[in-house]
Amino acid sequence: MQTELSKTLGVEHAVFGFTPFPAVAAAISRAGGFGVLGAVRYTAPDELKRDLDWIEAHVDGRPYGLDVVMPAKKVEGVTEADVEAMIPESHRQFVKDTLTRYGVPELAEGETSGWRITGWMEQVARTQLDVAFDYPIKLLANALGSPPTDVIDRAHEQDVLVAALAGSARHARKHADAGIDVVVAQGYEAGGHTGEIASMVLTPEVVDAVDPLPVLAAGGIGSGRQVAAALALGAQGVWLGSIWLTTTEAELPSPRLIEKLFAAGSGDTVRSRALTGKPARQLRTEWTDAWDDPEGPGALPMPLQGLLVAEAVSRIQKYEVEPLLGTPVGQIVGRMNSERSVQAVFDDLTRGFEKAVDRVNRIAGRSTEQ
Amino acid sequence: MQTELSKTLGVEHAVFGFTPFPAVAAAISRAGGFGVLGAVRYTAPDELKRDLDWIEAHVDGRPYGLDVVMPAKKVEGVTEADVEAMIPESHRQFVKDTLTRYGVPELAEGETSGWRITGWMEQVARTQLDVAFDYPIKLLANALGSPPTDVIDRAHEQDVLVAALAGSARHARKHADAGIDVVVAQGYEAGGHTGEIASMVLTPEVVDAVDPLPVLAAGGIGSGRQVAAALALGAQGVWLGSIWLTTTEAELPSPRLIEKLFAAGSGDTVRSRALTGKPARQLRTEWTDAWDDPEGPGALPMPLQGLLVAEAVSRIQKYEVEPLLGTPVGQIVGRMNSERSVQAVFDDLTRGFEKAVDRVNRIAGRSTEQ
């Protein structure tokens, strides 16, 4: 499964795997794909350094990348405390009341939220980059618009390709103008932050909008048939996130959450602002329902909502409070029904891809011989 | 572009075109696809008869089909007047106020709403079927669940295949259990009534759920790349509706509406209950905004909403009141930018399909020779 982009990066298959787990990222690269470690959950540079060291030791010299969450526009002099101060008391009370209603225990004294997401703050993202550029990463992706120009320049000086996520053709063209190298077209059906345009429509639109830049299709892809479809739409590769969550190498902290993922159908996700304040696809839970309820206070804008719910999400996850327990995941969750190794997922993707190509050739009246 | 289903139906390309316009349906069949005439807008059996006669005279002996909107469950003894009586006065007032605010003129005295949609009522649909079964239709599709058993039996006696639309795998399995022959998997990005699962995810789910029944992919398809993608996902054909709206053969009553369709991007549609009371994708307008506004009265359930707004929609269309003027259409509207003949659309689809197959073969490392 070779495209110009996969050849440039020196990988066997044009399959890019985004994951917060170093063991998954390394396994994806070892399997012949391109593992991309999500950095947003790292608050301390040392932790990122430790995990990149681990990847280096386990990747067998294969290429890999890093995904940061960095705003293109600098917000000068705003501290986390300033942002905290903008959260209305009524919203804090709604969080408390909801947690109380479901009997969610408090964290132990001195215990801090492991899920506090501050990686979106520019100073945190920059510290992450200072660490990352000491490693031979081949791709730097940004989930929040184009990275600042100096970051793009620094990446290019070190022969690192820069990728950015886009949910519309207009958004993708802005990235291209900013000088990025790869666009990830993130469809409506994807997990995490998404727009409203589905992959079937978005992928070719973005491909045409930024031609000749390579486009990766993201959203709704978890089988070889879907890989073939994305490549037929003009993508130079696929970007998969959700499918790795239930692999053997993943380290989801909650067995009950894994069971919920196995049980969920493709209709059991929702695009909700509950997690970060921006619409992000995730498992639909009584927690997302509470925030999406028109009778409730509604989610705050980004980044307020993320700060508001950080501790609550930690408590829900730690104590595995079933009705509230969720995670960002795409509609492909309907096909995540048992634990498999990353290699098994890969074998399934490549076998399924070959069969889909056979199928399309038969329909086109062509020989299916290789 | 040949599949088992296209061979069964005796068409050259596995492209099914749904349209309310007889000239478009006939042109699709003449171009080597399978034209399906939507019957929901016909209130009088004679009009349907006239249009089927026209198709017979212009289809050069090629096969075609009919699409009705028929509830599986019979609602005994309910008349249109009974349903009208269930509409709250406050909703009627909201319609009046909105039309007044935009200065929408009244219809002329004695003029009735041409867009009054009563085809969903079982007696109307049955009258349509009595007409249709006198013609050599090859496929009968139902947009509202499986048709009643006696209708399926009657179709099968006349060698007519029965198709039903589904927005989920569960829905599709119910159709299969009811004895239908073909499932149309209608993705989130489609125009008209849709669910929330995007084609990339829905198509393979439905294919697996009803195997070995053939599945047509609907939603987001308007180019050859998208046709190739849908077939890679396992569909035995594609079902296109929106793309024909701006063809030369179509008879949209409003030049301004056509201009709006040309100008609209893929992000300019909305899944709204404004039209029928069920979520249906359509151009986003100030009319849909009014019904989707949480401060407003909100849309009534089906079939009340359709009756409530029928005359208003007729007035908006007749007088081409720009900000309110809309139509059901899918996200593919972003690619409907100029008038083309049905044959030109077909040529584009088949050429684009061949190029997409070439592309996927190159990526798979296979020869692209035919």
XYZ file of C-alpha atoms in Angstrom:
740
model
C 0.000 0.000 0.000
C 2.409 2.613 -1.324
C 1.814 6.260 -2.156
C 4.189 9.159 -2.776
C 3.835 10.126 0.872
C 4.500 6.645 2.255
C 7.579 6.440 0.037
C 8.799 9.862 1.225
C 8.447 8.733 4.825
C 9.914 5.304 4.136
C 6.997 3.210 5.400
C 5.562 0.057 3.873
C 1.874 0.944 4.224
C 0.246 4.369 3.909
C -1.479 3.819 7.259
C -0.940 6.508 9.898
C -1.924 5.609 13.428
C -2.622 8.339 15.965
C -2.513 7.205 19.589
C -1.821 8.554 23.069
C 0.032 5.308 23.928
C 3.771 4.884 23.158
C 3.459 1.085 22.916
C 0.742 1.446 20.264
C 2.726 4.053 18.305
C 5.816 1.842 18.258
C 3.788 -1.252 17.281
C 2.159 0.639 14.390
C 5.558 1.664 13.035
C 6.960 -1.844 13.539
C 3.987 -3.276 11.622
C 4.943 -1.149 8.599
C 2.700 1.846 9.255
C 3.509 5.249 10.700
C 2.888 5.664 14.438
C 2.024 9.155 15.698
C 2.159 9.791 19.437
C -0.421 12.252 20.754
C 1.319 14.685 23.101
C -1.645 16.614 24.476
C -1.887 14.573 27.671
C 1.730 15.250 28.673
C 2.031 18.059 31.184
C 5.650 17.449 32.180
C 8.433 17.457 29.558
C 10.164 14.618 31.416
C 7.223 12.290 30.856
C 7.230 12.978 27.136
C 10.997 12.440 27.080
C 10.607 9.122 28.904
C 7.977 7.931 26.421
C 9.920 9.053 23.348
C 12.957 7.198 24.746
C 10.750 4.141 25.081
C 9.536 4.461 21.494
C 13.111 4.890 20.227
C 14.046 1.663 21.999
C 11.068 -0.271 20.601
C 10.548 1.013 17.084
C 13.316 -0.990 15.382
C 14.541 2.109 13.578
C 11.201 2.684 11.844
C 9.904 6.247 11.398
C 7.309 7.793 13.700
C 5.792 11.185 14.482
C 4.295 13.412 17.136
C 0.918 15.169 17.375
C 0.628 18.384 19.386
C -2.274 20.740 20.040
C -0.977 24.202 19.361
C -2.976 27.321 18.544
C -1.718 29.264 15.516
C -2.467 32.538 17.277
C -0.444 33.323 20.352
C -2.484 34.372 23.372
C -0.047 36.613 25.236
C 0.241 36.531 28.987
C -2.843 34.444 29.764
C -2.266 31.962 32.560
C -4.268 28.904 33.525
C -5.453 30.842 36.575
C -6.834 33.613 34.354
C -8.811 31.044 32.407
C -10.031 29.333 35.596
C -11.338 32.683 36.807
C -13.561 32.964 33.736
C -15.582 29.860 34.644
C -19.020 30.792 36.072
C -19.840 29.472 39.528
C -23.145 28.059 38.223
C -21.215 25.755 35.891
C -18.988 24.561 38.728
C -22.133 23.846 40.729
C -23.623 21.872 37.824
C -20.504 19.669 37.750
C -20.718 19.113 41.522
C -24.446 18.352 41.403
C -24.068 15.912 38.527
C -21.213 14.049 40.221
C -23.170 13.930 43.479
C -26.266 12.614 41.733
C -24.256 9.676 40.387
C -22.358 9.165 43.671
C -18.949 9.802 42.122
C -16.326 9.704 44.943
C -13.799 12.519 45.481
C -10.154 12.050 44.512
C -7.836 11.206 47.436
C -6.241 14.185 49.164
C -3.299 15.532 47.167
C -4.223 13.434 44.151
C -4.305 15.520 40.983
C -6.233 14.995 37.844
C -4.259 12.753 35.498
C -6.445 13.932 32.643
C -5.913 17.643 33.061
C -5.358 18.701 29.494
C -3.062 21.709 29.349
C -1.175 20.657 26.224
C -3.288 23.106 24.223
C -1.536 26.015 25.944
C 1.201 27.386 23.769
C 3.928 27.311 26.424
C 3.187 23.642 27.133
C 3.147 22.718 23.438
C 6.424 24.586 22.893
C 8.086 22.732 25.748
C 6.882 19.503 24.155
C 8.416 20.558 20.849
C 11.756 21.369 22.504
C 11.786 17.797 23.720
C 10.500 16.258 20.492
C 12.994 17.939 18.167
C 15.797 16.085 19.986
C 14.321 12.858 18.593
C 14.349 11.729 14.954
C 10.621 12.349 14.436
C 9.630 12.454 10.746
C 6.246 14.162 11.071
C 4.786 16.781 13.354
C 0.997 17.015 13.314
C -1.082 19.771 14.842
C -4.675 19.153 15.818
C -5.578 22.830 16.238
C -5.036 24.661 12.955
C -1.658 25.317 11.374
C 1.252 25.589 13.809
C 2.949 29.005 14.136
C 5.329 29.878 11.279
C 8.476 29.563 13.379
C 7.477 26.025 14.362
C 6.905 25.092 10.704
C 10.306 26.580 9.809
C 12.041 24.744 12.627
C 10.426 21.466 11.542
C 11.480 21.976 7.948
C 15.071 22.752 9.006
C 15.125 19.351 10.661
C 13.482 17.580 7.694
C 10.302 17.003 9.664
C 7.064 17.116 7.643
C 4.285 19.216 9.158
C 0.688 17.996 9.088
C -2.494 19.770 10.179
C -6.066 18.587 10.622
C -8.857 20.162 8.586
C -12.622 19.678 8.589
C -13.334 21.691 5.440
C -11.695 22.604 2.133
C -11.433 26.246 3.223
C -9.655 25.214 6.404
C -7.304 22.981 4.384
C -6.403 25.802 1.986
C -5.463 27.991 4.955
C -3.088 25.263 6.114
C -1.573 25.019 2.645
C -1.047 28.789 2.572
C 0.659 28.577 5.962
C 3.235 26.222 4.483
C 2.309 22.846 5.937
C 3.177 19.659 4.030
C 0.320 17.229 4.694
C -3.389 17.781 5.385
C -5.366 15.350 7.516
C -8.995 15.608 6.314
C -10.968 14.813 9.450
C -14.524 13.740 8.597
C -17.690 14.057 10.661
C -17.568 10.370 11.636
C -14.107 10.682 13.248
C -13.459 10.546 16.977
C -12.405 13.744 18.752
C -12.824 17.218 17.305
C -14.728 17.059 14.035
C -16.724 19.214 11.684
C -20.000 18.306 9.996
C -18.768 17.153 6.581
C -18.506 13.381 6.196
C -15.349 11.715 4.867
C -17.027 10.592 1.610
C -17.536 14.259 0.688
C -14.677 15.884 2.600
C -11.763 13.755 1.361
C -12.017 14.535 -2.378
C -12.861 18.193 -1.633
C -9.706 18.601 0.430
C -7.613 16.633 -2.076
C -8.672 19.026 -4.844
C -8.358 22.111 -2.631
C -4.701 21.567 -1.703
C -3.456 19.662 -4.745
C -0.577 18.715 -5.066
C -0.166 18.482 -1.265
C -0.822 14.965 0.053
C -3.998 14.371 2.057
C -4.633 11.720 4.701
C -8.244 10.637 5.191
C -9.422 10.454 8.795
C -12.827 9.429 10.102
C -14.718 6.178 9.718
C -11.706 4.057 8.798
C -11.034 0.795 10.605
C -11.089 -1.907 7.937
C -9.321 -2.614 4.665
C -12.493 -1.817 2.699
C -12.511 1.638 4.262
C -8.800 2.083 3.518
C -9.462 1.242 -0.138
C -12.397 3.652 -0.198
C -10.309 6.490 1.249
C -7.531 5.902 -1.277
C -10.090 5.772 -4.123
C -11.304 9.187 -2.923
C -7.829 10.554 -3.615
C -6.121 10.338 -0.227
C -2.419 9.453 -0.098
C -2.973 7.517 3.079
C -5.309 6.983 6.009
C -5.151 8.369 9.535
C -6.662 6.027 12.117
C -7.168 6.851 15.785
C -10.090 5.040 17.363
C -9.291 1.531 16.171
C -6.141 1.313 18.345
C -7.965 2.087 21.608
C -8.947 -1.550 22.136
C -5.648 -3.114 21.008
C -3.570 -5.250 23.359
C -0.861 -2.582 23.431
C -3.237 0.235 24.480
C -3.352 1.284 28.101
C -6.894 2.453 28.692
C -7.121 2.829 32.453
C -10.610 1.372 32.808
C -11.734 -2.209 32.070
C -15.346 -1.039 32.167
C -14.601 1.577 29.530
C -13.103 -1.119 27.304
C -16.272 -3.190 27.774
C -18.353 -0.150 26.809
C -16.265 0.299 23.651
C -16.702 -3.382 22.734
C -20.463 -3.121 23.273
C -21.019 0.200 21.478
C -22.532 0.351 17.997
C -21.782 2.957 15.351
C -24.835 4.908 16.533
C -23.626 5.152 20.142
C -21.360 8.162 19.706
C -22.233 11.842 19.762
C -20.576 15.061 18.628
C -20.639 16.894 21.934
C -19.020 19.973 23.419
C -18.948 18.248 26.838
C -15.235 17.430 26.776
C -13.450 20.546 25.536
C -16.094 23.107 24.551
C -15.652 22.329 20.848
C -17.708 19.598 19.164
C -15.811 16.352 19.624
C -17.126 12.877 18.822
C -17.159 10.552 21.816
C -19.188 7.756 23.371
C -22.617 9.040 24.217
C -23.056 8.821 27.985
C -25.274 10.348 30.653
C -22.400 12.817 31.115
C -22.560 14.050 27.504
C -26.373 14.029 27.730
C -26.184 16.307 30.777
C -24.078 18.846 28.863
C -26.088 18.568 25.659
C -29.435 18.911 27.476
C -31.135 22.153 26.370
C -32.483 22.447 29.942
C -28.946 22.380 31.378
C -26.324 25.161 31.473
C -24.594 23.885 28.305
C -20.870 23.504 27.737
C -18.563 26.512 28.030
C -16.350 27.513 25.094
C -12.853 26.080 24.663
C -10.629 26.144 26.728
C -12.956 26.826 29.693
C -14.937 23.586 29.404
C -11.796 21.413 29.418
C -10.566 23.030 32.615
C -14.027 22.904 34.182
C -14.487 19.159 33.698
C -10.889 17.907 34.019
C -11.151 16.723 37.611
C -14.666 15.356 37.091
C -13.513 13.275 34.124
C -10.610 11.927 36.210
C -12.983 10.941 38.998
C -15.434 9.287 36.606
C -12.613 7.312 35.022
C -10.861 6.392 38.262
C -14.034 5.100 39.898
C -15.410 3.732 36.628
C -18.829 5.282 37.126
C -20.568 3.309 34.390
C -23.304 5.684 33.151
C -20.883 8.631 32.895
C -17.848 6.753 31.597
C -16.812 7.715 28.067
C -13.957 8.560 25.755
C -13.413 10.270 22.411
C -14.026 7.665 19.712
C -15.349 7.646 16.150
C -18.327 5.864 14.606
C -15.973 3.002 13.763
C -16.437 1.946 17.411
C -19.193 -0.335 16.069
C -16.438 -2.553 14.666
C -14.263 -2.553 17.793
C -15.647 -5.691 19.388
C -12.691 -7.599 20.804
C -9.094 -7.066 21.872
C -6.575 -7.549 19.085
C -2.878 -6.804 18.793
C -1.792 -3.850 16.659
C -0.226 -6.377 14.275
C -3.555 -8.238 13.983
C -5.344 -4.966 13.156
C -2.696 -4.286 10.524
C -2.993 -7.743 8.985
C -6.748 -7.245 8.813
C -6.323 -3.813 7.161
C -3.905 -5.033 4.498
C -5.835 -8.249 3.735
C -9.105 -6.334 3.566
C -7.523 -3.725 1.331
C -6.346 -6.355 -1.157
C -9.792 -7.978 -1.219
C -11.473 -4.594 -1.782
C -9.102 -3.890 -4.691
C -9.969 -7.313 -6.164
C -13.639 -6.474 -5.803
C -13.414 -3.080 -7.475
C -11.376 -4.579 -10.318
C -14.023 -7.268 -10.863
C -16.717 -4.585 -11.008
C -14.596 -2.555 -13.440
C -14.218 -5.652 -15.610
C -10.468 -5.842 -15.097
C -8.236 -8.759 -14.372
C -7.672 -9.217 -10.636
C -4.266 -10.785 -11.067
C -1.370 -9.099 -9.356
C -19.377 -0.985 -13.845
C -21.082 -4.330 -13.428
C -22.260 -6.080 -10.279
C -24.590 -9.014 -9.697
C -27.430 -6.546 -9.167
C -26.759 -4.497 -12.294
C -26.646 -7.749 -14.287
C -29.942 -8.922 -12.751
C -31.569 -5.651 -13.734
C -29.921 -5.585 -17.139
C -28.194 -2.221 -16.834
C -24.724 -1.272 -17.986
C -23.647 0.676 -14.906
C -24.540 -0.027 -11.276
C -25.650 3.590 -10.875
C -29.182 4.153 -9.560
C -30.605 7.618 -9.952
C -33.492 8.762 -7.779
C -35.372 11.799 -9.071
C -38.808 13.430 -8.950
C -38.485 14.331 -12.662
C -39.557 11.865 -15.414
C -37.121 13.381 -17.937
C -34.217 12.812 -15.551
C -35.302 9.234 -14.759
C -35.546 8.374 -18.460
C -32.188 10.025 -19.237
C -30.493 8.067 -16.442
C -31.804 4.785 -17.841
C -30.874 5.781 -21.383
C -27.327 6.600 -20.215
C -26.931 3.027 -18.974
C -27.936 3.511 -15.353
C -31.211 2.767 -13.582
C -33.656 5.661 -13.252
C -36.023 5.666 -10.276
C -38.968 8.063 -10.316
C -39.957 9.449 -6.928
C -43.755 9.245 -6.592
C -44.303 11.118 -3.333
C -45.216 14.408 -5.021
C -48.023 12.848 -7.087
C -51.417 13.380 -5.504
C -53.522 12.340 -8.501
C -53.136 8.879 -10.082
C -53.641 10.413 -13.530
C -50.557 12.583 -13.185
C -48.435 9.588 -12.283
C -49.928 7.671 -15.215
C -49.146 10.550 -17.582
C -45.511 10.680 -16.392
C -45.006 6.918 -16.545
C -46.398 6.986 -20.093
C -43.862 9.685 -20.881
C -41.015 7.622 -19.427
C -42.135 4.543 -21.397
C -42.014 6.618 -24.560
C -38.537 8.021 -23.811
C -36.612 5.244 -22.131
C -35.684 3.265 -25.286
C -36.782 0.033 -23.635
C -34.298 0.382 -20.774
C -35.364 -0.656 -17.256
C -36.488 1.822 -14.614
C -38.175 1.857 -11.218
C -40.462 3.741 -8.869
C -39.957 5.083 -5.342
C -42.952 5.426 -3.012
C -43.271 6.560 0.592
C -45.375 3.970 2.313
C -45.574 3.227 6.033
C -45.202 -0.460 6.943
C -47.852 -0.083 9.628
C -51.345 0.727 8.488
C -52.963 3.643 10.277
C -56.667 2.740 10.042
C -59.272 5.366 9.389
C -57.121 8.453 9.883
C -57.915 11.184 7.396
C -55.895 14.226 6.441
C -58.463 16.332 8.303
C -57.834 14.339 11.509
C -54.131 15.046 11.190
C -54.738 18.740 10.418
C -56.784 18.998 13.623
C -53.766 17.879 15.671
C -51.683 20.918 14.672
C -51.469 23.465 17.521
C -52.691 26.971 16.734
C -49.407 28.419 18.068
C -47.502 26.591 15.347
C -49.855 27.921 12.659
C -49.259 31.395 14.044
C -45.478 30.886 13.924
C -45.741 29.988 10.225
C -47.878 33.087 9.555
C -45.550 35.364 11.509
C -42.445 34.050 9.797
C -43.950 34.461 6.330
C -45.130 37.958 7.209
C -41.701 38.912 8.528
C -40.163 38.006 5.164
C -42.998 39.555 3.152
C -43.992 36.296 1.480
C -47.127 36.944 -0.660
C -50.283 34.805 -0.376
C -51.180 32.281 -3.067
C -53.798 33.465 -5.541
C -57.391 32.679 -4.630
C -58.257 29.071 -5.443
C -54.599 28.197 -6.022
C -53.575 25.100 -4.080
C -50.207 24.071 -2.855
C -48.394 22.144 -5.561
C -46.036 20.794 -2.938
C -48.632 19.316 -0.637
C -47.052 15.974 0.176
C -49.731 13.382 0.816
C -47.956 10.505 -0.911
C -46.910 9.211 2.501
C -50.535 8.341 3.268
C -51.174 4.683 2.664
C -54.259 5.158 0.493
C -52.332 7.553 -1.758
C -49.314 5.245 -2.008
C -51.605 2.273 -2.787
C -53.312 4.186 -5.572
C -49.848 4.990 -6.950
C -48.950 1.313 -6.843
C -52.149 0.324 -8.683
C -51.011 2.633 -11.452
C -47.347 1.612 -11.353
C -47.933 -2.137 -11.546
C -49.485 -1.608 -14.990
C -46.032 -0.520 -16.193
C -42.959 -2.740 -16.644
C -41.141 -1.302 -13.601
C -38.228 -3.471 -12.450
C -37.737 -2.071 -8.957
C -40.032 -0.639 -6.319
C -38.272 1.331 -3.588
C -39.812 2.500 -0.342
C -38.356 5.440 1.523
C -40.253 4.772 4.757
C -39.301 1.350 6.099
C -40.258 -1.948 4.478
C -43.470 -1.871 2.447
C -46.410 -3.949 3.763
C -46.132 -7.695 3.118
C -48.906 -7.792 0.533
C -47.128 -5.108 -1.491
C -43.869 -7.073 -1.380
C -45.744 -10.212 -2.485
C -47.480 -8.387 -5.317
C -44.148 -6.962 -6.512
C -42.506 -10.377 -6.439
C -45.399 -11.908 -8.402
C -44.658 -9.364 -11.124
C -40.857 -9.922 -10.969
C -40.335 -6.476 -9.461
C -37.455 -6.203 -6.983
C -38.287 -4.399 -3.736
C -35.791 -1.974 -2.191
C -35.960 -0.123 1.123
C -33.869 2.659 2.610
C -31.997 2.089 5.871
C -29.915 4.366 8.069
C -28.542 1.657 10.362
C -27.609 -2.029 10.287
C -30.499 -2.849 12.642
C -32.937 -1.100 10.339
C -31.480 -2.971 7.355
C -31.872 -6.350 9.080
C -35.550 -5.580 9.703
C -35.981 -4.952 5.980
C -34.228 -8.223 5.170
C -36.526 -10.072 7.589
C -39.538 -8.463 5.905
C -38.493 -10.035 2.600
C -37.143 -7.110 0.614
C -34.513 -7.703 -2.094
C -32.236 -4.666 -2.024
C -31.185 -2.330 0.809
C -30.315 1.290 0.128
C -27.883 2.319 2.893
C -28.585 6.016 3.309
C -25.685 7.787 5.022
C -25.705 10.928 7.153
C -24.385 13.056 4.280
C -27.335 12.198 1.991
C -30.100 14.603 1.050
C -33.572 14.038 2.476
C -34.312 11.818 5.469
C -31.088 10.544 6.979
C -29.721 9.066 10.162
C -26.477 10.012 11.876
C -24.142 7.300 10.591
C -21.913 8.388 7.712
C -21.643 6.346 4.503
C -18.004 5.363 5.177
C -19.159 3.495 8.287
C -22.748 2.651 7.338
C -22.161 0.987 3.951
C -19.932 -1.898 5.121
C -22.046 -2.371 8.261
C -25.211 -2.770 6.220
C -23.445 -4.965 3.641
C -22.383 -7.357 6.405
C -25.732 -7.153 8.204
C -27.860 -8.292 5.253
C -25.340 -10.428 3.345
C -26.006 -11.868 0.746
C -28.653 -9.238 -0.111
C -27.291 -6.502 -2.390
C -26.757 -3.045 -0.898
C -26.765 0.292 -2.700
C -24.718 3.087 -1.109
C -26.490 6.443 -0.845
C -25.129 9.688 0.563
C -22.148 11.759 -0.477
C -21.830 10.281 -3.965
C -21.567 12.522 -7.003
C -18.239 11.705 -8.642
C -16.504 8.626 -9.977
C -14.073 8.605 -7.061
C -17.030 8.372 -4.701
C -18.593 5.613 -6.790
C -15.326 3.644 -6.556
C -15.199 4.257 -2.804
C -18.760 3.017 -2.309
C -18.091 -0.126 -4.332
C -14.851 -0.725 -2.392
C -16.949 -0.559 0.787
C -18.943 -3.533 -0.474
C -21.940 -1.914 -2.171
C -23.335 -3.518 -5.326
C -24.143 -0.110 -6.701
C -24.694 3.522 -5.839
C -27.920 5.452 -5.323
C -27.624 9.116 -6.304
C -30.309 11.726 -5.774
C -28.947 15.244 -5.289
C -26.580 15.335 -8.247
C -29.476 15.266 -10.776
C -31.219 18.349 -9.340
C -29.088 20.734 -11.393
C -29.075 18.734 -14.634
C -30.493 20.133 -17.846
C -33.343 17.602 -17.733
C -34.453 18.571 -14.206
C -37.431 20.852 -13.757
C -36.759 22.787 -10.583
C -39.384 25.527 -10.588
C -37.114 28.286 -9.320
C -34.083 29.811 -11.086
C -33.035 31.410 -7.805
C -33.059 28.009 -6.114
C -30.793 26.644 -8.838
C -28.414 29.567 -8.262
C -28.434 28.796 -4.538
C -27.562 25.153 -5.267
C -24.687 26.200 -7.554
C -23.356 28.573 -4.898
C -23.723 26.242 -1.896
C -20.722 24.471 -0.379
C -20.727 21.077 1.301
C -21.110 22.842 4.649
C -24.269 24.706 3.618
C -26.757 21.916 4.341
C -28.392 20.967 7.607
C -30.224 17.936 8.970
C -33.439 19.647 9.984
C -36.952 18.603 10.987
C -38.332 21.747 9.306
C -39.653 19.981 6.217
C -41.422 16.832 7.420
C -40.888 16.553 11.173
C -38.166 13.925 10.720
C -34.503 14.908 10.295
C -33.938 15.504 6.578
C -30.832 17.037 5.030
C -31.559 20.182 3.018
C -30.077 23.545 2.177
C -29.668 25.555 5.331
C -31.886 28.640 5.066
C -33.448 31.198 7.379
C -36.534 28.958 7.199
C -34.692 25.913 8.605
C -32.960 28.187 11.134
C -36.374 29.391 12.341
C -37.527 25.816 12.986
C -34.216 24.697 14.490
C -33.996 27.733 16.789
C -34.204 26.550 20.435
C -36.137 29.776 21.166
C -38.805 28.903 18.576
C -41.688 26.414 18.824
C -39.682 23.669 17.087
C -40.912 21.346 14.352
C -43.911 19.075 14.947
C -43.574 15.303 14.524
C -44.194 13.637 11.154
C -46.707 13.896 9.469
C -47.943 17.069 11.216
C -44.995 19.252 10.225
C -45.342 18.400 6.532
C -48.998 19.411 6.517
C -48.291 22.508 8.599
C -45.665 23.912 6.235
C -46.964 22.666 2.841
C -48.589 25.904 1.771
C -45.770 28.025 3.200
C -43.181 26.063 1.223
C -45.267 26.524 -1.943
C -45.437 30.271 -1.381
C -41.703 30.542 -0.660
C -40.934 28.624 -3.858
C -43.464 30.394 -6.049
C -42.290 33.856 -5.035
C -38.642 32.781 -4.759
C -38.153 34.400 -1.371
C -34.380 34.167 -1.345
C -33.505 33.806 2.363
C -36.153 31.092 2.923
C -35.733 29.232 -0.353
C -34.391 25.709 0.017
C -34.679 22.079 -1.035
C -33.641 18.659 0.221
C -30.074 18.071 -0.964
C -27.003 16.213 0.304
C -23.521 17.453 1.176
C -22.514 16.692 -2.416
C -24.170 20.025 -3.264
C -20.658 21.483 -2.900
C -19.836 19.839 -6.243
C -23.003 20.925 -8.062
C -21.647 24.107 -9.595
C -23.006 24.269 -13.126
C -25.776 22.830 -15.267
C -24.859 19.595 -17.028
C -26.880 17.046 -18.947
C -27.607 13.699 -17.300
C -25.356 12.107 -19.933
C -22.506 14.490 -19.016
C -22.884 13.566 -15.334
C -22.780 9.899 -16.326
C -19.673 10.338 -18.468
C -18.006 12.093 -15.559
C -19.001 9.283 -13.177
C -17.703 6.483 -15.390
C -14.461 8.266 -16.352
C -13.815 9.213 -12.736
C -14.523 5.643 -11.654
C -11.959 4.238 -14.096
C -9.342 6.755 -12.950
C -10.014 5.908 -9.294
C -9.587 2.196 -10.058
C -6.277 2.985 -11.802
C -5.204 4.934 -8.764
C -6.053 2.220 -6.247
C -4.297 -0.368 -8.421
C -1.150 1.760 -8.525
C -1.222 2.079 -4.727
C -1.744 -1.688 -4.421
C 1.244 -2.224 -6.716
C -0.832 -3.862 -9.436
C -0.821 -3.411 -13.153
C -3.365 -0.830 -14.278
C -3.870 -2.405 -17.687
C -7.378 -3.440 -18.576
